[in-house]
Amino acid sequence: MSVVFRIDSAGAKELLRSDSVRQDLLQRAERVAQRVRGQARGVLDHGDEGIVADSYTGRGRAGATVIGVPMEEEARSRVLGSSIDAAGG
């Protein structure tokens, strides 16, 4: 017996761009940002301690970002990279 599984690409795109996926990603980004705020100084003029989490909907999918950590700080301490586990899985 064999099973054939075909992804409905229009449906998958709709799911990946949905508000629920965007909200989930924003919550994960907020958890990362919270962890980063305790470990690094932020450089933005707005947001908690200069570190901001945000989400967006692109052409193909939703996404989220955490910004405000200086590049040299990330290169030296990898505070963003080491905080990814805070996003949860």
XYZ file of C-alpha atoms in Angstrom:
89
model
C 0.000 0.000 0.000
C 1.282 3.469 -0.829
C 0.052 6.846 0.259
C 0.309 9.963 -1.847
C 0.349 13.290 -0.047
C -0.040 16.477 -2.035
C 0.234 19.896 -0.450
C -2.331 22.416 -1.553
C 0.154 25.226 -2.170
C -2.531 27.934 -2.204
C -3.822 26.638 1.136
C -0.319 26.385 2.589
C 0.443 29.956 1.507
C -2.791 31.145 3.081
C -1.915 29.365 6.336
C 1.654 30.725 6.400
C 0.300 34.256 5.921
C -2.546 33.921 8.436
C -3.070 36.195 11.431
C -2.754 33.241 13.810
C 0.697 32.337 12.461
C 1.753 35.990 12.593
C 0.562 36.292 16.213
C 2.379 33.093 17.194
C 5.601 34.395 15.654
C 5.187 37.749 17.409
C 4.770 36.013 20.771
C 7.930 34.003 20.127
C 9.836 37.142 19.103
C 8.638 38.872 22.285
C 10.043 36.012 24.383
C 13.395 36.339 22.610
C 13.365 40.128 23.041
C 12.610 39.770 26.748
C 15.591 37.475 27.214
C 17.836 39.800 25.185
C 16.753 42.844 27.224
C 18.256 41.232 30.297
C 21.585 40.613 28.577
C 22.324 43.512 26.219
C 21.721 47.218 25.915
C 19.351 48.306 23.185
C 19.960 51.204 20.836
C 16.490 52.171 19.626
C 14.710 55.310 20.830
C 11.461 53.393 21.390
C 10.442 50.054 22.809
C 11.399 48.355 26.046
C 15.006 49.142 26.840
C 15.664 49.887 23.158
C 14.909 46.321 21.980
C 11.795 45.757 19.841
C 9.966 42.636 18.646
C 7.748 42.988 15.595
C 5.916 40.806 13.095
C 5.001 41.246 9.450
C 3.255 39.487 6.604
C 5.332 39.087 3.470
C 4.382 37.812 0.027
C 4.810 34.173 0.925
C 4.625 33.980 4.702
C 4.470 35.803 8.002
C 7.647 36.509 9.916
C 8.948 38.199 13.051
C 12.065 40.125 14.022
C 13.868 41.323 17.119
C 15.854 44.512 16.555
C 17.840 46.990 18.590
C 20.983 45.052 19.485
C 24.130 46.674 18.063
C 25.847 44.475 15.468
C 29.142 44.614 17.358
C 27.373 43.446 20.538
C 25.817 40.495 18.684
C 29.172 39.633 17.092
C 30.899 39.716 20.485
C 28.324 38.007 22.721
C 25.827 36.333 20.322
C 23.017 37.505 22.607
C 20.335 37.147 19.904
C 21.585 33.788 18.687
C 21.830 32.408 22.203
C 18.321 33.638 23.066
C 16.509 31.817 20.242
C 15.618 28.923 22.561
C 13.423 31.383 24.480
C 11.079 31.411 21.467
C 9.976 27.859 22.230
C 9.227 25.143 19.764
